[in-house]
Amino acid sequence: MRSYLILLFCASLYGSNFVLGSLLLQAFPALHLSAYRLAVSSVFLLVYLTVTRRWLRVTLRDAVYLIPYALLGMLLHQVSFFTGLRTVDATTASLILSLSPICTALFARLFLKESFTLRMTMGSVVAFAGVFFVVANGAGFMLRISSGIGWMLICMLAFSGSVILMKKLTERIEPLVATAYSTMLGCIAVFPVSIWSEPHAEIHPHYGWWLVLIGSALLIQGLCAVVWNAQIRRVGAATASLFLNLQPFVAMVSGYFILGTPISYMQVAGSVLIICGVILATFQRRSKRTAHADQLHMSVVKR
């Protein structure tokens, strides 16, 4: 029960991260915000590895997966996440990103030659129908994908692809160590991009904004990464991944109370379809392939 409560707490923080990101964008440029948060989480993970003496030497074969993972799972994921949040509300963003387990399964089929069953196909259809409800949001069949939604789709695909790379990487080194190294590499990559793309950005926020930025990075991208990996070892990644389905609900409720974002019937209907579809598509993996799923879902804490 203790592990479940901890996972519930982490999943709630992940869901609130969408709202916190939207708030912080009021004070920081998108790419600078991404760079600062990665810097804070990198320092935290660096200290953690030093204290626990879990440093490992990275070989050239490790770097073959580590560097692409950092570019895809950190650089592209972070940039698209905060860029999308500039024009998309937290609820819609969380619902789009909740498709990542299904896209991960599709990528696993394409690149790892894993099976994609009828049940997974049915779940995918239900979940994508839910996304249609959310994106359309009352516009009928005249579906128009805005630039913000496009960025969130890129973010979701980048995250799903990075999970495949992480699966290969964690066959060689410990997941938490891989996450720490990739976070540091991502930080190094994001800073030049943020300076190049937003060279004239003026950053003079109140110190309270800096406290929110540092606190959210330490808590969500730092501490939760350590805690989540520890609980995965106890209950398995297949069970832990089910808690991630709470993220859209948390984002929807916290967005309503903190940001005043209205909740439409289409969003509620879409969220129900997405969550049901993801559970339908991924639930069987718990019974049949728990050991493999433990590796496939290890790194879920990068936003």
Short mmCIF file of C-alpha atoms in Angstrom, two decimals, residues 178-282:
data_model
loop_
_atom_site.label_atom_id
_atom_site.label_comp_id
_atom_site.label_asym_id
_atom_site.label_seq_id
_atom_site.Cartn_x
_atom_site.Cartn_y
_atom_site.Cartn_z
CA ALA A 178 21.16 6.52 -17.59
CA THR A 179 18.51 9.12 -16.73
CA ALA A 180 21.05 11.25 -14.85
CA TYR A 181 23.63 11.14 -17.63
CA SER A 182 21.05 11.90 -20.32
CA THR A 183 19.64 14.80 -18.28
CA MET A 184 23.10 16.35 -18.05
CA LEU A 185 23.68 15.89 -21.78
CA GLY A 186 20.25 17.32 -22.50
CA CYS A 187 21.04 20.37 -20.38
CA ILE A 188 24.25 20.93 -22.32
CA ALA A 189 22.33 20.65 -25.60
CA VAL A 190 19.37 22.86 -24.66
CA PHE A 191 21.34 25.90 -23.48
CA PRO A 192 22.91 26.73 -26.89
CA VAL A 193 19.56 26.17 -28.61
CA SER A 194 17.78 28.51 -26.19
CA ILE A 195 20.40 31.24 -26.64
CA TRP A 196 20.35 30.86 -30.44
CA SER A 197 16.56 30.83 -30.81
CA GLU A 198 15.77 33.47 -28.15
CA PRO A 199 18.90 35.68 -28.11
CA HIS A 200 17.16 38.88 -27.04
CA ALA A 201 14.97 37.41 -24.33
CA GLU A 202 14.84 39.62 -21.25
CA ILE A 203 14.52 37.61 -18.06
CA HIS A 204 13.76 39.66 -14.96
CA PRO A 205 11.16 37.63 -13.07
CA HIS A 206 10.36 38.11 -9.40
CA TYR A 207 12.33 35.84 -7.09
CA GLY A 208 9.11 33.95 -6.39
CA TRP A 209 9.12 32.67 -9.98
CA TRP A 210 12.64 31.37 -9.51
CA LEU A 211 11.54 29.55 -6.36
CA VAL A 212 8.71 27.89 -8.29
CA LEU A 213 11.09 26.93 -11.10
CA ILE A 214 13.75 25.48 -8.79
CA GLY A 215 11.22 23.79 -6.53
CA SER A 216 9.33 22.15 -9.40
CA ALA A 217 12.54 20.98 -11.05
CA LEU A 218 13.91 19.53 -7.81
CA LEU A 219 10.64 17.88 -6.84
CA ILE A 220 9.31 16.66 -10.18
CA GLN A 221 12.37 16.14 -12.37
CA GLY A 222 14.78 15.31 -9.56
CA LEU A 223 13.30 13.68 -6.47
CA CYS A 224 10.41 11.99 -8.28
CA ALA A 225 12.86 10.41 -10.71
CA VAL A 226 14.66 8.74 -7.81
CA VAL A 227 11.48 7.75 -5.96
CA TRP A 228 9.68 6.48 -9.08
CA ASN A 229 12.57 4.22 -10.08
CA ALA A 230 12.76 2.84 -6.55
CA GLN A 231 9.05 1.98 -6.51
CA ILE A 232 9.20 0.43 -9.97
CA ARG A 233 11.64 -2.10 -8.58
CA ARG A 234 9.05 -3.04 -5.95
CA VAL A 235 5.77 -3.18 -7.86
CA GLY A 236 6.96 -3.48 -11.49
CA ALA A 237 6.75 -0.93 -14.28
CA ALA A 238 3.53 -2.36 -15.72
CA THR A 239 1.69 -1.62 -12.47
CA ALA A 240 3.41 1.73 -11.99
CA SER A 241 2.58 2.85 -15.52
CA LEU A 242 -1.15 2.53 -14.77
CA PHE A 243 -0.82 5.38 -12.27
CA LEU A 244 0.35 7.67 -15.09
CA ASN A 245 -3.19 7.55 -16.49
CA LEU A 246 -4.14 9.91 -13.65
CA GLN A 247 -2.07 12.74 -15.18
CA PRO A 248 -4.82 14.14 -17.44
CA PHE A 249 -7.31 14.16 -14.57
CA VAL A 250 -4.86 15.97 -12.28
CA ALA A 251 -3.97 18.46 -15.03
CA MET A 252 -7.66 19.07 -15.75
CA VAL A 253 -8.61 19.69 -12.12
CA SER A 254 -5.52 21.71 -11.17
CA GLY A 255 -5.80 23.74 -14.39
CA TYR A 256 -9.39 24.59 -13.54
CA PHE A 257 -8.62 25.75 -9.98
CA ILE A 258 -5.20 27.35 -10.55
CA LEU A 259 -5.41 28.74 -14.09
CA GLY A 260 -9.19 28.99 -14.43
CA THR A 261 -9.11 26.80 -17.55
CA PRO A 262 -12.69 25.72 -18.35
CA ILE A 263 -13.46 22.02 -18.66
CA SER A 264 -15.65 21.09 -21.63
CA TYR A 265 -17.80 17.99 -22.06
CA MET A 266 -15.70 17.08 -25.09
CA GLN A 267 -12.54 17.07 -22.98
CA VAL A 268 -14.17 14.91 -20.33
CA ALA A 269 -15.43 12.46 -22.96
CA GLY A 270 -12.05 12.46 -24.69
CA SER A 271 -10.15 11.87 -21.45
CA VAL A 272 -12.36 8.90 -20.59
CA LEU A 273 -11.79 7.37 -24.04
CA ILE A 274 -8.04 7.97 -23.90
CA ILE A 275 -7.62 6.47 -20.43
CA CYS A 276 -9.81 3.47 -21.28
CA GLY A 277 -7.95 2.95 -24.55
CA VAL A 278 -4.51 3.09 -22.93
CA ILE A 279 -5.54 0.68 -20.17
CA LEU A 280 -7.09 -1.69 -22.73
CA ALA A 281 -3.96 -1.60 -24.88
CA THR A 282 -1.38 -1.95 -22.12
#
